[in-house]
PDB file of C-alpha atoms in Angstrom:
ATOM      1  CA  MET A   1     211.963 117.683 100.819  1.00 84.00           C
ATOM      2  CA  LEU A   2     212.084 114.795 103.260  1.00 90.00           C
ATOM      3  CA  THR A   3     210.697 116.730 106.209  1.00 89.00           C
ATOM      4  CA  THR A   4     208.856 119.980 106.761  1.00 89.00           C
ATOM      5  CA  LEU A   5     210.492 122.713 108.816  1.00 90.00           C
ATOM      6  CA  ALA A   6     208.141 121.965 111.712  1.00 90.00           C
ATOM      7  CA  ASP A   7     209.137 118.288 111.590  1.00 90.00           C
ATOM      8  CA  ARG A   8     212.837 119.144 111.632  1.00 92.00           C
ATOM      9  CA  VAL A   9     212.429 121.331 114.691  1.00 93.00           C
ATOM     10  CA  GLU A  10     210.382 118.620 116.408  1.00 91.00           C
ATOM     11  CA  LEU A  11     212.975 115.940 115.633  1.00 92.00           C
ATOM     12  CA  LEU A  12     215.806 118.099 116.944  1.00 94.00           C
ATOM     13  CA  LYS A  13     213.937 118.675 120.188  1.00 93.00           C
ATOM     14  CA  ILE A  14     213.180 114.951 120.514  1.00 92.00           C
ATOM     15  CA  HIS A  15     216.934 114.393 120.298  1.00 92.00           C
ATOM     16  CA  ASN A  16     217.547 116.818 123.178  1.00 94.00           C
ATOM     17  CA  ALA A  17     218.254 120.088 121.377  1.00 93.00           C
ATOM     18  CA  ASP A  18     217.663 122.855 123.943  1.00 93.00           C
ATOM     19  CA  GLN A  19     217.136 125.547 121.318  1.00 93.00           C
ATOM     20  CA  VAL A  20     216.719 125.641 117.547  1.00 94.00           C
ATOM     21  CA  ALA A  21     217.578 128.746 115.523  1.00 93.00           C
ATOM     22  CA  VAL A  22     215.867 128.991 112.134  1.00 93.00           C
ATOM     23  CA  MET A  23     217.744 131.248 109.731  1.00 92.00           C
ATOM     24  CA  LYS A  24     215.708 133.112 107.117  1.00 91.00           C
ATOM     25  CA  PHE A  25     217.264 132.301 103.742  1.00 92.00           C
ATOM     26  CA  ASN A  26     216.987 135.422 101.585  1.00 95.00           C
ATOM     27  CA  GLU A  27     219.163 137.196  99.029  1.00 95.00           C
ATOM     28  CA  LYS A  28     221.230 138.920 101.703  1.00 95.00           C
ATOM     29  CA  PHE A  29     221.852 135.665 103.535  1.00 96.00           C
ATOM     30  CA  ALA A  30     222.644 133.805 100.290  1.00 96.00           C
ATOM     31  CA  ALA A  31     225.210 136.448  99.318  1.00 97.00           C
ATOM     32  CA  MET A  32     227.122 136.122 102.592  1.00 98.00           C
ATOM     33  CA  ALA A  33     230.788 135.192 102.171  1.00 98.00           C
ATOM     34  CA  PRO A  34     231.939 132.150 104.173  1.00 98.00           C
ATOM     35  CA  GLU A  35     233.904 134.200 106.707  1.00 98.00           C
ATOM     36  CA  ASP A  36     230.995 136.628 107.121  1.00 98.00           C
ATOM     37  CA  PHE A  37     228.708 133.668 107.865  1.00 98.00           C
ATOM     38  CA  VAL A  38     231.122 132.413 110.491  1.00 98.00           C
ATOM     39  CA  GLU A  39     231.495 135.795 112.195  1.00 98.00           C
ATOM     40  CA  THR A  40     227.852 136.899 111.941  1.00 97.00           C
ATOM     41  CA  VAL A  41     226.043 133.632 112.648  1.00 97.00           C
ATOM     42  CA  LEU A  42     228.347 131.174 114.385  1.00 98.00           C
ATOM     43  CA  VAL A  43     230.361 133.611 116.487  1.00 98.00           C
ATOM     44  CA  ASN A  44     228.241 136.717 117.148  1.00 97.00           C
ATOM     45  CA  GLN A  45     224.748 135.173 117.163  1.00 96.00           C
ATOM     46  CA  LEU A  46     225.229 131.592 118.329  1.00 96.00           C
ATOM     47  CA  HIS A  47     228.471 131.974 120.306  1.00 97.00           C
ATOM     48  CA  ALA A  48     229.455 128.519 119.077  1.00 97.00           C
ATOM     49  CA  SER A  49     232.106 126.537 120.935  1.00 98.00           C
ATOM     50  CA  THR A  50     231.677 123.384 118.829  1.00 98.00           C
ATOM     51  CA  VAL A  51     230.249 123.122 115.311  1.00 98.00           C
ATOM     52  CA  ILE A  52     229.116 119.680 114.124  1.00 97.00           C
ATOM     53  CA  VAL A  53     228.881 119.189 110.354  1.00 96.00           C
ATOM     54  CA  GLY A  54     228.844 116.444 107.756  1.00 92.00           C
ATOM     55  CA  LYS A  55     231.915 115.583 105.703  1.00 91.00           C
ATOM     56  CA  ASN A  56     230.531 117.312 102.595  1.00 90.00           C
ATOM     57  CA  PHE A  57     229.279 120.432 104.398  1.00 95.00           C
ATOM     58  CA  THR A  58     229.483 123.702 102.458  1.00 97.00           C
ATOM     59  CA  TYR A  59     228.444 127.234 103.372  1.00 97.00           C
ATOM     60  CA  GLY A  60     228.627 130.813 102.193  1.00 97.00           C
ATOM     61  CA  HIS A  61     227.995 132.379  98.790  1.00 97.00           C
ATOM     62  CA  LYS A  62     228.115 129.781  95.994  1.00 96.00           C
ATOM     63  CA  ALA A  63     229.125 127.158  98.602  1.00 96.00           C
ATOM     64  CA  ALA A  64     232.616 128.658  98.725  1.00 98.00           C
ATOM     65  CA  GLY A  65     233.195 127.476 102.289  1.00 98.00           C
ATOM     66  CA  ASN A  66     233.839 123.856 103.208  1.00 98.00           C
ATOM     67  CA  VAL A  67     235.042 121.746 106.116  1.00 98.00           C
ATOM     68  CA  ASP A  68     238.660 122.853 105.666  1.00 98.00           C
ATOM     69  CA  THR A  69     237.841 126.578 105.701  1.00 98.00           C
ATOM     70  CA  LEU A  70     235.524 126.061 108.677  1.00 99.00           C
ATOM     71  CA  ILE A  71     238.289 124.369 110.660  1.00 98.00           C
ATOM     72  CA  LYS A  72     240.634 127.288 109.869  1.00 98.00           C
ATOM     73  CA  SER A  73     237.980 129.776 110.985  1.00 98.00           C
ATOM     74  CA  GLY A  74     237.543 127.773 114.168  1.00 98.00           C
ATOM     75  CA  LEU A  75     241.198 128.255 115.012  1.00 98.00           C
ATOM     76  CA  THR A  76     240.781 132.010 114.562  1.00 97.00           C
ATOM     77  CA  HIS A  77     237.515 132.322 116.475  1.00 98.00           C
ATOM     78  CA  ASN A  78     238.165 129.703 119.149  1.00 98.00           C
ATOM     79  CA  PHE A  79     235.633 127.000 118.268  1.00 98.00           C
ATOM     80  CA  THR A  80     236.184 123.369 117.364  1.00 98.00           C
ATOM     81  CA  VAL A  81     234.724 121.526 114.380  1.00 98.00           C
ATOM     82  CA  ASP A  82     233.401 117.971 114.723  1.00 98.00           C
ATOM     83  CA  VAL A  83     233.117 116.328 111.284  1.00 97.00           C
ATOM     84  CA  GLN A  84     230.701 113.393 111.088  1.00 93.00           C
ATOM     85  CA  GLU A  85     230.366 110.890 108.252  1.00 88.00           C
ATOM     86  CA  LEU A  86     227.287 108.677 108.455  1.00 86.00           C
ATOM     87  CA  LYS A  87     227.409 105.399 106.545  1.00 84.00           C
ATOM     88  CA  ALA A  88     225.283 102.294 106.142  1.00 82.00           C
ATOM     89  CA  ASP A  89     226.707  99.261 104.360  1.00 78.00           C
ATOM     90  CA  THR A  90     229.769 101.331 103.374  1.00 80.00           C
ATOM     91  CA  GLU A  91     227.544 103.886 101.579  1.00 82.00           C
ATOM     92  CA  VAL A  92     227.184 107.447 102.797  1.00 84.00           C
ATOM     93  CA  ILE A  93     223.791 108.300 104.274  1.00 89.00           C
ATOM     94  CA  SER A  94     222.525 111.443 102.558  1.00 89.00           C
ATOM     95  CA  SER A  95     219.194 113.150 102.060  1.00 91.00           C
ATOM     96  CA  SER A  96     219.408 112.581  98.296  1.00 92.00           C
ATOM     97  CA  ARG A  97     219.955 108.849  98.816  1.00 94.00           C
ATOM     98  CA  ILE A  98     216.962 108.638 101.153  1.00 96.00           C
ATOM     99  CA  ARG A  99     214.755 110.689  98.811  1.00 97.00           C
ATOM    100  CA  THR A 100     215.577 108.311  95.969  1.00 97.00           C
ATOM    101  CA  LEU A 101     214.595 105.314  98.095  1.00 97.00           C
ATOM    102  CA  VAL A 102     211.295 106.939  99.075  1.00 98.00           C
ATOM    103  CA  VAL A 103     210.414 107.914  95.502  1.00 98.00           C
ATOM    104  CA  GLU A 104     211.126 104.326  94.436  1.00 98.00           C
ATOM    105  CA  GLY A 105     208.799 103.012  97.155  1.00 98.00           C
ATOM    106  CA  LYS A 106     211.622 101.451  99.177  1.00 98.00           C
ATOM    107  CA  VAL A 107     210.274 102.791 102.449  1.00 98.00           C
ATOM    108  CA  GLU A 108     211.755  99.985 104.570  1.00 98.00           C
ATOM    109  CA  GLU A 109     215.274 100.902 103.436  1.00 97.00           C
ATOM    110  CA  ALA A 110     214.525 104.592 103.942  1.00 97.00           C
ATOM    111  CA  ARG A 111     213.280 103.824 107.450  1.00 97.00           C
ATOM    112  CA  GLU A 112     216.557 102.105 108.298  1.00 95.00           C
ATOM    113  CA  LEU A 113     218.586 105.133 107.197  1.00 94.00           C
ATOM    114  CA  LEU A 114     216.281 107.653 108.870  1.00 94.00           C
ATOM    115  CA  SER A 115     215.928 105.522 112.035  1.00 93.00           C
ATOM    116  CA  ARG A 116     212.207 106.325 111.787  1.00 95.00           C
ATOM    117  CA  PRO A 117     209.432 105.915 109.202  1.00 97.00           C
ATOM    118  CA  HIS A 118     209.196 108.443 106.394  1.00 98.00           C
ATOM    119  CA  ARG A 119     206.275 110.774 107.095  1.00 96.00           C
ATOM    120  CA  LEU A 120     203.950 113.084 105.192  1.00 97.00           C
ATOM    121  CA  ASP A 121     202.170 115.918 106.992  1.00 95.00           C
ATOM    122  CA  GLY A 122     199.045 117.606 105.707  1.00 96.00           C
ATOM    123  CA  VAL A 123     195.356 118.244 106.206  1.00 97.00           C
ATOM    124  CA  VAL A 124     192.537 115.732 105.719  1.00 96.00           C
ATOM    125  CA  VAL A 125     190.535 116.874 102.688  1.00 95.00           C
ATOM    126  CA  HIS A 126     187.326 115.707 101.039  1.00 90.00           C
ATOM    127  CA  GLY A 127     187.762 113.040  98.382  1.00 80.00           C
ATOM    128  CA  GLU A 128     185.318 111.066  96.264  1.00 74.00           C
ATOM    129  CA  LYS A 129     184.141 109.146  99.364  1.00 73.00           C
ATOM    130  CA  ARG A 130     184.383 105.829  97.511  1.00 75.00           C
ATOM    131  CA  GLY A 131     186.168 104.247 100.455  1.00 72.00           C
ATOM    132  CA  ARG A 132     183.338 105.173 102.793  1.00 76.00           C
ATOM    133  CA  GLU A 133     180.798 103.680 100.377  1.00 74.00           C
ATOM    134  CA  ILE A 134     182.578 100.300 100.263  1.00 80.00           C
ATOM    135  CA  GLY A 135     183.397 100.001 103.952  1.00 81.00           C
ATOM    136  CA  TYR A 136     186.926 101.388 103.967  1.00 90.00           C
ATOM    137  CA  PRO A 137     186.702 105.112 104.804  1.00 91.00           C
ATOM    138  CA  THR A 138     190.017 106.786 104.134  1.00 93.00           C
ATOM    139  CA  ALA A 139     191.652 110.023 105.193  1.00 95.00           C
ATOM    140  CA  ASN A 140     192.774 111.848 102.034  1.00 95.00           C
ATOM    141  CA  LEU A 141     195.858 113.907 102.758  1.00 96.00           C
ATOM    142  CA  GLY A 142     196.059 117.361 101.182  1.00 94.00           C
ATOM    143  CA  ASN A 143     198.530 120.244 101.477  1.00 90.00           C
ATOM    144  CA  ILE A 144     201.521 117.979 100.857  1.00 94.00           C
ATOM    145  CA  ASP A 145     203.149 119.900  98.002  1.00 91.00           C
ATOM    146  CA  GLY A 146     206.930 119.942  98.232  1.00 92.00           C
ATOM    147  CA  GLN A 147     207.161 116.820 100.378  1.00 96.00           C
ATOM    148  CA  THR A 148     208.717 113.586  99.123  1.00 97.00           C
ATOM    149  CA  ILE A 149     205.848 111.277  98.168  1.00 97.00           C
ATOM    150  CA  PRO A 150     206.552 107.542  97.831  1.00 98.00           C
ATOM    151  CA  ALA A 151     205.909 105.634  94.613  1.00 98.00           C
ATOM    152  CA  ASP A 152     202.359 104.646  93.733  1.00 97.00           C
ATOM    153  CA  GLY A 153     201.302 101.527  95.580  1.00 97.00           C
ATOM    154  CA  ILE A 154     199.851 100.110  98.779  1.00 98.00           C
ATOM    155  CA  TYR A 155     201.710 100.487 102.074  1.00 99.00           C
ATOM    156  CA  ALA A 156     201.369  99.559 105.727  1.00 99.00           C
ATOM    157  CA  GLY A 157     202.021 102.256 108.283  1.00 99.00           C
ATOM    158  CA  TRP A 158     200.327 104.624 110.663  1.00 99.00           C
ATOM    159  CA  LEU A 159     197.896 107.545 110.643  1.00 98.00           C
ATOM    160  CA  THR A 160     198.152 110.228 113.314  1.00 98.00           C
ATOM    161  CA  VAL A 161     195.519 112.908 113.936  1.00 97.00           C
ATOM    162  CA  GLY A 162     195.987 114.971 117.078  1.00 93.00           C
ATOM    163  CA  ILE A 163     196.646 112.607 119.980  1.00 95.00           C
ATOM    164  CA  ASN A 164     195.213 109.639 118.056  1.00 96.00           C
ATOM    165  CA  PHE A 165     197.591 107.149 116.451  1.00 96.00           C
ATOM    166  CA  TRP A 166     196.247 104.239 114.393  1.00 98.00           C
ATOM    167  CA  PRO A 167     197.787 101.428 112.326  1.00 98.00           C
ATOM    168  CA  ALA A 168     196.798 102.030 108.719  1.00 98.00           C
ATOM    169  CA  ALA A 169     196.662 100.661 105.205  1.00 98.00           C
ATOM    170  CA  ILE A 170     197.840 103.404 102.854  1.00 98.00           C
ATOM    171  CA  SER A 171     197.194 103.920  99.156  1.00 97.00           C
ATOM    172  CA  ILE A 172     199.050 106.220  96.780  1.00 97.00           C
ATOM    173  CA  GLY A 173     197.871 106.527  93.201  1.00 93.00           C
ATOM    174  CA  THR A 174     194.983 107.356  90.906  1.00 86.00           C
ATOM    175  CA  ASN A 175     192.535 104.538  91.800  1.00 79.00           C
ATOM    176  CA  PRO A 176     192.596 103.036  88.278  1.00 73.00           C
ATOM    177  CA  THR A 177     189.787 100.538  88.997  1.00 72.00           C
ATOM    178  CA  PHE A 178     187.256 103.380  88.933  1.00 68.00           C
ATOM    179  CA  GLU A 179     186.454 105.304  85.764  1.00 65.00           C
ATOM    180  CA  GLY A 180     187.412 108.938  85.334  1.00 61.00           C
ATOM    181  CA  ALA A 181     190.613 110.932  85.357  1.00 54.00           C
ATOM    182  CA  ARG A 182     192.009 111.934  88.736  1.00 65.00           C
ATOM    183  CA  GLY A 183     195.305 113.083  90.162  1.00 79.00           C
ATOM    184  CA  ARG A 184     197.508 111.146  92.536  1.00 89.00           C
ATOM    185  CA  GLN A 185     195.973 110.742  95.951  1.00 93.00           C
ATOM    186  CA  VAL A 186     197.535 109.810  99.273  1.00 97.00           C
ATOM    187  CA  GLU A 187     194.965 108.211 101.544  1.00 96.00           C
ATOM    188  CA  ALA A 188     195.049 106.103 104.689  1.00 97.00           C
ATOM    189  CA  TYR A 189     192.477 103.741 106.161  1.00 97.00           C
ATOM    190  CA  ALA A 190     192.744 103.591 109.961  1.00 97.00           C
ATOM    191  CA  LEU A 191     192.434  99.871 110.623  1.00 97.00           C
ATOM    192  CA  ASP A 192     189.317  98.750 112.511  1.00 91.00           C
ATOM    193  CA  GLN A 193     188.118 102.322 113.147  1.00 92.00           C
ATOM    194  CA  GLU A 194     184.570 103.461 112.426  1.00 86.00           C
ATOM    195  CA  GLY A 195     182.781 106.798 112.441  1.00 87.00           C
ATOM    196  CA  LEU A 196     185.890 108.971 112.435  1.00 91.00           C
ATOM    197  CA  ASP A 197     185.352 112.626 111.482  1.00 91.00           C
ATOM    198  CA  LEU A 198     188.779 113.798 110.369  1.00 95.00           C
ATOM    199  CA  TYR A 199     187.993 116.427 107.731  1.00 94.00           C
ATOM    200  CA  ASP A 200     190.043 119.645 107.921  1.00 96.00           C
ATOM    201  CA  LYS A 201     192.228 118.250 110.702  1.00 97.00           C
ATOM    202  CA  ASN A 202     196.018 118.153 110.595  1.00 96.00           C
ATOM    203  CA  ALA A 203     197.231 114.616 109.990  1.00 97.00           C
ATOM    204  CA  SER A 204     200.434 112.649 109.474  1.00 97.00           C
ATOM    205  CA  ILE A 205     200.938 109.429 107.549  1.00 98.00           C
ATOM    206  CA  GLU A 206     204.002 107.284 108.289  1.00 98.00           C
ATOM    207  CA  PHE A 207     205.176 104.622 105.844  1.00 99.00           C
ATOM    208  CA  GLY A 208     206.444 101.400 107.359  1.00 98.00           C
ATOM    209  CA  TRP A 209     206.271  98.787 104.597  1.00 99.00           C
ATOM    210  CA  TYR A 210     205.593  98.554 100.869  1.00 99.00           C
ATOM    211  CA  LEU A 211     202.954  95.902 100.185  1.00 99.00           C
ATOM    212  CA  ARG A 212     202.265  95.882  96.450  1.00 97.00           C
ATOM    213  CA  PRO A 213     201.937  98.054  93.327  1.00 96.00           C
ATOM    214  CA  THR A 214     198.732  99.813  92.339  1.00 92.00           C
ATOM    215  CA  LEU A 215     196.549  97.487  90.268  1.00 90.00           C
ATOM    216  CA  LYS A 216     193.475  97.878  88.087  1.00 86.00           C
ATOM    217  CA  PHE A 217     190.877  95.279  89.049  1.00 88.00           C
ATOM    218  CA  ASP A 218     188.104  93.884  86.847  1.00 83.00           C
ATOM    219  CA  GLY A 219     185.416  94.907  89.303  1.00 84.00           C
ATOM    220  CA  LEU A 220     184.519  95.991  92.813  1.00 87.00           C
ATOM    221  CA  ASP A 221     184.297  92.451  94.219  1.00 89.00           C
ATOM    222  CA  GLU A 222     187.844  91.655  93.143  1.00 92.00           C
ATOM    223  CA  LEU A 223     189.049  94.956  94.603  1.00 91.00           C
ATOM    224  CA  LEU A 224     187.357  94.285  97.954  1.00 93.00           C
ATOM    225  CA  VAL A 225     188.976  90.858  98.231  1.00 94.00           C
ATOM    226  CA  GLN A 226     192.399  92.409  97.696  1.00 95.00           C
ATOM    227  CA  MET A 227     191.717  95.306 100.083  1.00 95.00           C
ATOM    228  CA  LYS A 228     190.914  92.827 102.851  1.00 96.00           C
ATOM    229  CA  LYS A 229     194.207  91.051 102.170  1.00 98.00           C
ATOM    230  CA  ASP A 230     196.030  94.394 102.260  1.00 98.00           C
ATOM    231  CA  CYS A 231     194.441  95.341 105.582  1.00 98.00           C
ATOM    232  CA  ASP A 232     195.211  91.933 107.085  1.00 98.00           C
ATOM    233  CA  LYS A 233     198.854  92.270 106.048  1.00 98.00           C
ATOM    234  CA  ALA A 234     199.060  95.850 107.329  1.00 98.00           C
ATOM    235  CA  ARG A 235     197.560  94.753 110.644  1.00 98.00           C
ATOM    236  CA  GLU A 236     200.065  91.909 110.929  1.00 98.00           C
ATOM    237  CA  LEU A 237     203.053  94.161 110.224  1.00 98.00           C
ATOM    238  CA  THR A 238     202.040  97.048 112.485  1.00 97.00           C
ATOM    239  CA  GLU A 239     201.331  94.716 115.405  1.00 92.00           C
ATOM    240  CA  LYS A 240     204.940  93.459 115.458  1.00 79.00           C
TER     241      LYS A 240
END
């Protein structure tokens, strides 16, 4: 998914939603016929006067309801339907299109369609502490299962922990320069910050720019030279 439920609620409130109703999707809800959904949810629970949907909106059991049936129900139940079609460069903006861009590492294009940077939310977990040993302590993000993770590589963006918000150089991958098998890691180095204790704290990483692919270096010295270049570029981009 592109955003967690908490993020979606937060974004709706940022865009002036007075209230957000979260519907529990269970077998009973999934089996609801389109007209039952309209009467139970839109009319009796939400008392809707206007319903805003996308052009390809579907609802009800097996997606049997669509924009046309919703408009007909609106005439019966006295609500209007506002159908929106979002496009960029003549192409429809959809969650699947944005997910594809993110997975391919095209975070700048995804940012344009989202009108904000793509973000991962999780908890800072203990890693191998290699970054700390070489002068670049990173926050390793855990608890991110189910979220859309960008392609392996180095990115420029931001790290947020609590009320603190720092420009960051971000790495996604398996750290191939170092020996040993390891899973993919998402980690962010807060630029020019020292002595941060972030373990077990909720954190967010936002992806602004793709810098380069993950590379395997011949040794630590070569890696450190490149990491400095990455941080300099990330600093330049995030200061714009």
